[in-house]
């Protein structure tokens, strides 16, 4: 038995998979134009490249439009309960560390009803890859306010505007201790592919936020940043080891101002600013402070929205630590037998 | 030790059964005193049963009425099933303990009180205007032994260099020493235990040994006691025994499954009184193939277990009432996905937080029906602390064999109570058989996760098995492919099939056995933790020549095949329960025409046999 419960050890050489191998043959039932299509497309393109046999990949989802995802994949999958996907994933991963476990969830699923499971999955550094489709609305239940809807947002349950402040999900994930935190956008296929690849390679709690358009209940939620005309100025593409530059001519940049202890937008070539002043992106910082500051630029007037990897830090995972402990205890106590187990503790004999 | 080398000239009286209750402040160490005395009684070969009764408050104010902690022990030279109705001996360490427990002491019983604690302050805290020990009636009703345990403990530790607080903490060992003398227990063995227990703190070990000896010697040398007592060994089945609480037994049962099958047992859980020890104990059995996961709440506890079950683990979750309520949506998911899982519910006083440290049997109907949709699951209940071991194994066996969640009910009384457990030979254990699907089962070489065998059980294919990739989930599924289906006819078929599958479990449910006459006036029908009380009552009434039989239900769903016929063989069926009548309700619904007489107590305690016996006598 040991780490696996099915007795399958030593996988044979991997077959050469194609994208088709990961399609279940069930046609997705999302509405035409839904951002979910582009996400599943990228995931199905990614999986042949991750070096894991198909039968060892598991997709677990909660409830919502996004959570129908596993039915369309040709892996092992579980469509579970609203908000609870991280709990199934955590149990499966601890029990079967040999598996690659993904969680597919929505903003309502992960952050409202599932908020508790979400933060705990992140803090434990369980090696699960959680991809949250953020459409800033409840899709499946047809258009109610979500924990990521903007303040003042009019929805079916907030006809006069939402009086709730939204979560900033990457900041929440960072605060909860996620060792990998990233954001991407449904309309940026190539970018999403890169982020998902990095997520697949990370070992530990992995949070990927995908800005996803829901054309039916929240159409155009991200056009303020994805429209061609504004894209360059409104998106900050974080790339490892590169200065955080953006803008049409790539001259705008993010500087850390030690006096105000804030991030600020500066322009290279103006006021004596050179490229050296621009913050160089390093997602591998143990300390998540800068990643948190970057996450907090989201929605801040005058700042671009960061996409890419905020944090990517390798720490022993909960599943690794669990099995390390089991190995140590076995080493110390020796292989037990059923007889020994039954007779442990103080005993006496009746003749 | 320095006990007089010559045997005492006082006589030793033989008695066959004794019930002792130790009561004191929660800080007085009564649970320790009780368990140590229990161990000694076990070593002396007595049959025994214990009932710890402790307050919900962790550190209740000293001397308060609600901070009283008790430990009752029944030990006997006969085969016994309960921790005893009422104590023959009450050891009360302070006025609050005295006040809250005196009424239970049998008239003529032995009362040992620590007079040193009966000071003005403690008397006031217990609400006494004057010292109740001065009441003349007390000496008429009971054999009173007034001992200044506090002062005697201090005297024994004079010059020990311990603080007053540390000294005060030793006084339970005085009481223990005294009881060891009174019941002729093996003092040397206990001294060894104390030294082992406090091995890391030699001064404390020495102090406790000194106080223990002082208590023992006090019994011997003071002229207070005219005799000491001996309870001969019981005629237990030969074998090696250990003493176990129900919670420990439950944990051990699951670990035994892991050892027996060589498969991983996975427990996902969240601490809740009185179920917590199951998680704690299993966390300590890592070398045995047990993986535990303390989740962020009860929902995640069962969720993690279902996830592990999907991965092929033998999964379980443990909880108590409020936690079971939280898990109900998840149990529905386990039911519709048809994954094996055991949910242990250690029942406690409810609703809501209710009486968390007190026992109750009020989750029966919730276990049977407390889910949305048509969601039948097998339900069984353990009958004694040691039986929790077999129940855990059996529950897992059924879950895996039938691919279904199974609810195992225990209760606070079983969980904390203990009794001797004869260590079985591995060949005597229930056999848990695990098999995973490894090949496609469809005509066209495809895998159909919901294609059933003749018993309606679906295959268990786990991740890592190439070619059997499939999805399970909470949406209704096609009866073969498991694909999402909104077809009404398919749904009806699936609902009925799931129900029929659970009904089929009856093939593994043994017929209910009757002890006593096969036909007659009264049948006592019990379930779960009241087994011992009801059994004892039935035996007492049978000894009086009354036409009374006893049947006990281990399986609540499905019910044993012969139950209807058994119930109809008696003029009256009496159902004693620690709830408002849940089994009675269920029996009325399941067997039209059978109208049981209810005997209900909802006071957080096991049923008292003399009360039940009196009620039954009135029916005869
Ligand atoms: C316990 C429970 N409560 C409520 C629901 C109803 N429900 C289903 S999906 C959903 C919200 C989904 O929103 P989101 O997570 O953002 O996913 P989307 O549909 O937008 O992808 C709700 C409230 C449910 N299925 N279960
Ligand atoms: S409702 Fe919105 S999120 Fe749901 S499928 Fe339709 S477009 Fe996609």
PDB file of N, CA and C in Angstrom, chain A residues 226-281:
ATOM      1  N   UNK A 226      -9.339  44.937 -21.396  1.00  0.00           N
ATOM      2  CA  UNK A 226      -8.993  44.045 -22.517  1.00  0.00           C
ATOM      3  C   UNK A 226      -9.210  44.675 -23.888  1.00  0.00           C
ATOM      4  N   UNK A 227      -9.975  45.760 -23.962  1.00  0.00           N
ATOM      5  CA  UNK A 227     -10.178  46.438 -25.255  1.00  0.00           C
ATOM      6  C   UNK A 227      -8.828  46.818 -25.842  1.00  0.00           C
ATOM      7  N   UNK A 228      -8.747  46.630 -27.141  1.00  0.00           N
ATOM      8  CA  UNK A 228      -7.482  46.897 -27.816  1.00  0.00           C
ATOM      9  C   UNK A 228      -6.922  48.290 -27.508  1.00  0.00           C
ATOM     10  N   UNK A 229      -7.813  49.245 -27.516  1.00  0.00           N
ATOM     11  CA  UNK A 229      -7.376  50.632 -27.372  1.00  0.00           C
ATOM     12  C   UNK A 229      -6.735  50.911 -26.007  1.00  0.00           C
ATOM     13  N   UNK A 230      -7.169  50.196 -24.993  1.00  0.00           N
ATOM     14  CA  UNK A 230      -6.687  50.520 -23.647  1.00  0.00           C
ATOM     15  C   UNK A 230      -5.738  49.476 -23.086  1.00  0.00           C
ATOM     16  N   UNK A 231      -5.696  48.328 -23.737  1.00  0.00           N
ATOM     17  CA  UNK A 231      -4.997  47.167 -23.199  1.00  0.00           C
ATOM     18  C   UNK A 231      -3.574  47.495 -22.701  1.00  0.00           C
ATOM     19  N   UNK A 232      -2.800  48.139 -23.549  1.00  0.00           N
ATOM     20  CA  UNK A 232      -1.381  48.369 -23.226  1.00  0.00           C
ATOM     21  C   UNK A 232      -1.221  49.185 -21.946  1.00  0.00           C
ATOM     22  N   UNK A 233      -2.102  50.152 -21.768  1.00  0.00           N
ATOM     23  CA  UNK A 233      -1.969  51.015 -20.593  1.00  0.00           C
ATOM     24  C   UNK A 233      -2.626  50.431 -19.347  1.00  0.00           C
ATOM     25  N   UNK A 234      -3.527  49.510 -19.554  1.00  0.00           N
ATOM     26  CA  UNK A 234      -4.278  49.061 -18.378  1.00  0.00           C
ATOM     27  C   UNK A 234      -3.875  47.676 -17.895  1.00  0.00           C
ATOM     28  N   UNK A 235      -2.972  47.042 -18.602  1.00  0.00           N
ATOM     29  CA  UNK A 235      -2.516  45.726 -18.121  1.00  0.00           C
ATOM     30  C   UNK A 235      -1.026  45.782 -17.819  1.00  0.00           C
ATOM     31  N   UNK A 236      -0.679  45.286 -16.649  1.00  0.00           N
ATOM     32  CA  UNK A 236       0.737  45.179 -16.277  1.00  0.00           C
ATOM     33  C   UNK A 236       1.106  43.703 -16.353  1.00  0.00           C
ATOM     34  N   UNK A 237       2.005  43.379 -17.312  1.00  0.00           N
ATOM     35  CA  UNK A 237       2.384  41.962 -17.473  1.00  0.00           C
ATOM     36  C   UNK A 237       3.612  41.676 -16.636  1.00  0.00           C
ATOM     37  N   UNK A 238       3.408  40.896 -15.599  1.00  0.00           N
ATOM     38  CA  UNK A 238       4.528  40.592 -14.705  1.00  0.00           C
ATOM     39  C   UNK A 238       5.289  39.406 -15.278  1.00  0.00           C
ATOM     40  N   UNK A 239       6.589  39.610 -15.494  1.00  0.00           N
ATOM     41  CA  UNK A 239       7.411  38.499 -15.988  1.00  0.00           C
ATOM     42  C   UNK A 239       8.630  38.366 -15.112  1.00  0.00           C
ATOM     43  N   UNK A 240       8.932  37.140 -14.757  1.00  0.00           N
ATOM     44  CA  UNK A 240      10.020  36.861 -13.828  1.00  0.00           C
ATOM     45  C   UNK A 240      11.339  37.468 -14.309  1.00  0.00           C
ATOM     46  N   UNK A 241      11.977  38.238 -13.431  1.00  0.00           N
ATOM     47  CA  UNK A 241      13.301  38.807 -13.727  1.00  0.00           C
ATOM     48  C   UNK A 241      13.271  40.016 -14.634  1.00  0.00           C
ATOM     49  N   UNK A 242      12.083  40.454 -15.039  1.00  0.00           N
ATOM     50  CA  UNK A 242      11.998  41.603 -15.953  1.00  0.00           C
ATOM     51  C   UNK A 242      11.430  42.807 -15.203  1.00  0.00           C
ATOM     52  N   UNK A 243      11.835  44.002 -15.653  1.00  0.00           N
ATOM     53  CA  UNK A 243      11.272  45.196 -15.004  1.00  0.00           C
ATOM     54  C   UNK A 243       9.779  45.308 -15.290  1.00  0.00           C
ATOM     55  N   UNK A 244       9.052  45.849 -14.338  1.00  0.00           N
ATOM     56  CA  UNK A 244       7.586  45.948 -14.477  1.00  0.00           C
ATOM     57  C   UNK A 244       7.226  47.176 -15.315  1.00  0.00           C
ATOM     58  N   UNK A 245       7.357  47.010 -16.632  1.00  0.00           N
ATOM     59  CA  UNK A 245       7.071  48.097 -17.568  1.00  0.00           C
ATOM     60  C   UNK A 245       5.761  47.822 -18.276  1.00  0.00           C
ATOM     61  N   UNK A 246       5.090  48.862 -18.688  1.00  0.00           N
ATOM     62  CA  UNK A 246       3.849  48.710 -19.460  1.00  0.00           C
ATOM     63  C   UNK A 246       3.634  49.965 -20.286  1.00  0.00           C
ATOM     64  N   UNK A 247       2.482  50.026 -20.923  1.00  0.00           N
ATOM     65  CA  UNK A 247       2.178  51.198 -21.746  1.00  0.00           C
ATOM     66  C   UNK A 247       2.511  50.924 -23.211  1.00  0.00           C
ATOM     67  N   UNK A 248       1.904  51.767 -24.075  1.00  0.00           N
ATOM     68  CA  UNK A 248       2.042  51.546 -25.532  1.00  0.00           C
ATOM     69  C   UNK A 248       3.503  51.461 -25.955  1.00  0.00           C
ATOM     70  N   UNK A 249       4.318  52.372 -25.419  1.00  0.00           N
ATOM     71  CA  UNK A 249       5.727  52.362 -25.817  1.00  0.00           C
ATOM     72  C   UNK A 249       6.610  51.695 -24.766  1.00  0.00           C
ATOM     73  N   UNK A 250       5.979  51.068 -23.800  1.00  0.00           N
ATOM     74  CA  UNK A 250       6.759  50.340 -22.791  1.00  0.00           C
ATOM     75  C   UNK A 250       7.609  51.235 -21.920  1.00  0.00           C
ATOM     76  N   UNK A 251       7.208  52.475 -21.791  1.00  0.00           N
ATOM     77  CA  UNK A 251       8.020  53.419 -21.012  1.00  0.00           C
ATOM     78  C   UNK A 251       7.468  53.616 -19.596  1.00  0.00           C
ATOM     79  N   UNK A 252       6.236  53.235 -19.413  1.00  0.00           N
ATOM     80  CA  UNK A 252       5.690  53.391 -18.063  1.00  0.00           C
ATOM     81  C   UNK A 252       6.141  52.203 -17.215  1.00  0.00           C
ATOM     82  N   UNK A 253       6.321  52.480 -15.951  1.00  0.00           N
ATOM     83  CA  UNK A 253       6.802  51.396 -15.102  1.00  0.00           C
ATOM     84  C   UNK A 253       6.363  51.558 -13.659  1.00  0.00           C
ATOM     85  N   UNK A 254       6.562  50.504 -12.882  1.00  0.00           N
ATOM     86  CA  UNK A 254       6.197  50.525 -11.466  1.00  0.00           C
ATOM     87  C   UNK A 254       7.476  50.699 -10.654  1.00  0.00           C
ATOM     88  N   UNK A 255       7.479  51.679  -9.795  1.00  0.00           N
ATOM     89  CA  UNK A 255       8.624  51.920  -8.940  1.00  0.00           C
ATOM     90  C   UNK A 255       8.211  51.764  -7.478  1.00  0.00           C
ATOM     91  N   UNK A 256       9.109  51.207  -6.695  1.00  0.00           N
ATOM     92  CA  UNK A 256       8.864  51.161  -5.258  1.00  0.00           C
ATOM     93  C   UNK A 256       9.442  52.423  -4.659  1.00  0.00           C
ATOM     94  N   UNK A 257       8.587  53.222  -4.048  1.00  0.00           N
ATOM     95  CA  UNK A 257       9.030  54.480  -3.459  1.00  0.00           C
ATOM     96  C   UNK A 257       9.333  54.252  -1.980  1.00  0.00           C
ATOM     97  N   UNK A 258      10.609  54.274  -1.611  1.00  0.00           N
ATOM     98  CA  UNK A 258      10.947  53.957  -0.217  1.00  0.00           C
ATOM     99  C   UNK A 258      10.476  55.021   0.762  1.00  0.00           C
ATOM    100  N   UNK A 259      10.262  56.265   0.265  1.00  0.00           N
ATOM    101  CA  UNK A 259       9.786  57.314   1.170  1.00  0.00           C
ATOM    102  C   UNK A 259       8.334  57.077   1.580  1.00  0.00           C
ATOM    103  N   UNK A 260       7.484  56.816   0.572  1.00  0.00           N
ATOM    104  CA  UNK A 260       6.058  56.640   0.876  1.00  0.00           C
ATOM    105  C   UNK A 260       5.731  55.178   1.184  1.00  0.00           C
ATOM    106  N   UNK A 261       6.683  54.287   0.941  1.00  0.00           N
ATOM    107  CA  UNK A 261       6.465  52.843   1.064  1.00  0.00           C
ATOM    108  C   UNK A 261       5.253  52.411   0.232  1.00  0.00           C
ATOM    109  N   UNK A 262       5.218  52.916  -0.980  1.00  0.00           N
ATOM    110  CA  UNK A 262       4.132  52.562  -1.902  1.00  0.00           C
ATOM    111  C   UNK A 262       4.716  52.242  -3.256  1.00  0.00           C
ATOM    112  N   UNK A 263       3.898  51.590  -4.056  1.00  0.00           N
ATOM    113  CA  UNK A 263       4.264  51.450  -5.465  1.00  0.00           C
ATOM    114  C   UNK A 263       3.695  52.667  -6.191  1.00  0.00           C
ATOM    115  N   UNK A 264       4.430  53.137  -7.194  1.00  0.00           N
ATOM    116  CA  UNK A 264       3.920  54.277  -7.963  1.00  0.00           C
ATOM    117  C   UNK A 264       4.243  54.075  -9.435  1.00  0.00           C
ATOM    118  N   UNK A 265       3.454  54.741 -10.259  1.00  0.00           N
ATOM    119  CA  UNK A 265       3.678  54.667 -11.704  1.00  0.00           C
ATOM    120  C   UNK A 265       4.614  55.799 -12.091  1.00  0.00           C
ATOM    121  N   UNK A 266       5.671  55.451 -12.809  1.00  0.00           N
ATOM    122  CA  UNK A 266       6.621  56.474 -13.277  1.00  0.00           C
ATOM    123  C   UNK A 266       6.835  56.259 -14.766  1.00  0.00           C
ATOM    124  N   UNK A 267       7.464  57.222 -15.415  1.00  0.00           N
ATOM    125  CA  UNK A 267       7.745  57.079 -16.841  1.00  0.00           C
ATOM    126  C   UNK A 267       9.252  57.165 -17.049  1.00  0.00           C
ATOM    127  N   UNK A 268       9.744  56.140 -17.706  1.00  0.00           N
ATOM    128  CA  UNK A 268      11.179  56.104 -17.972  1.00  0.00           C
ATOM    129  C   UNK A 268      11.517  57.248 -18.913  1.00  0.00           C
ATOM    130  N   UNK A 269      12.549  58.011 -18.532  1.00  0.00           N
ATOM    131  CA  UNK A 269      12.938  59.148 -19.372  1.00  0.00           C
ATOM    132  C   UNK A 269      12.371  60.453 -18.861  1.00  0.00           C
ATOM    133  N   UNK A 270      11.453  60.398 -17.938  1.00  0.00           N
ATOM    134  CA  UNK A 270      10.897  61.632 -17.365  1.00  0.00           C
ATOM    135  C   UNK A 270      11.412  61.802 -15.941  1.00  0.00           C
ATOM    136  N   UNK A 271      11.646  63.028 -15.532  1.00  0.00           N
ATOM    137  CA  UNK A 271      12.091  63.365 -14.175  1.00  0.00           C
ATOM    138  C   UNK A 271      13.316  62.547 -13.737  1.00  0.00           C
ATOM    139  N   UNK A 272      14.162  62.263 -14.676  1.00  0.00           N
ATOM    140  CA  UNK A 272      15.396  61.544 -14.341  1.00  0.00           C
ATOM    141  C   UNK A 272      15.203  60.063 -14.073  1.00  0.00           C
ATOM    142  N   UNK A 273      14.036  59.550 -14.404  1.00  0.00           N
ATOM    143  CA  UNK A 273      13.783  58.109 -14.167  1.00  0.00           C
ATOM    144  C   UNK A 273      14.457  57.292 -15.271  1.00  0.00           C
ATOM    145  N   UNK A 274      15.196  56.266 -14.831  1.00  0.00           N
ATOM    146  CA  UNK A 274      15.774  55.341 -15.806  1.00  0.00           C
ATOM    147  C   UNK A 274      15.211  53.960 -15.529  1.00  0.00           C
ATOM    148  N   UNK A 275      15.536  52.997 -16.398  1.00  0.00           N
ATOM    149  CA  UNK A 275      15.002  51.647 -16.230  1.00  0.00           C
ATOM    150  C   UNK A 275      15.440  51.027 -14.906  1.00  0.00           C
ATOM    151  N   UNK A 276      16.584  51.539 -14.403  1.00  0.00           N
ATOM    152  CA  UNK A 276      17.100  51.012 -13.136  1.00  0.00           C
ATOM    153  C   UNK A 276      16.155  51.281 -11.961  1.00  0.00           C
ATOM    154  N   UNK A 277      15.347  52.341 -12.118  1.00  0.00           N
ATOM    155  CA  UNK A 277      14.418  52.681 -11.026  1.00  0.00           C
ATOM    156  C   UNK A 277      13.213  51.741 -10.984  1.00  0.00           C
ATOM    157  N   UNK A 278      13.008  51.015 -12.065  1.00  0.00           N
ATOM    158  CA  UNK A 278      11.781  50.207 -12.169  1.00  0.00           C
ATOM    159  C   UNK A 278      11.958  48.896 -11.392  1.00  0.00           C
ATOM    160  N   UNK A 279      10.910  48.548 -10.670  1.00  0.00           N
ATOM    161  CA  UNK A 279      10.922  47.306  -9.878  1.00  0.00           C
ATOM    162  C   UNK A 279      11.087  46.108 -10.815  1.00  0.00           C
ATOM    163  N   UNK A 280      12.042  45.265 -10.477  1.00  0.00           N
ATOM    164  CA  UNK A 280      12.219  44.038 -11.259  1.00  0.00           C
ATOM    165  C   UNK A 280      11.376  42.943 -10.612  1.00  0.00           C
ATOM    166  N   UNK A 281      10.611  42.291 -11.443  1.00  0.00           N
ATOM    167  CA  UNK A 281       9.663  41.323 -10.871  1.00  0.00           C
ATOM    168  C   UNK A 281      10.372  40.059 -10.403  1.00  0.00           C
TER     169      UNK A 281
END
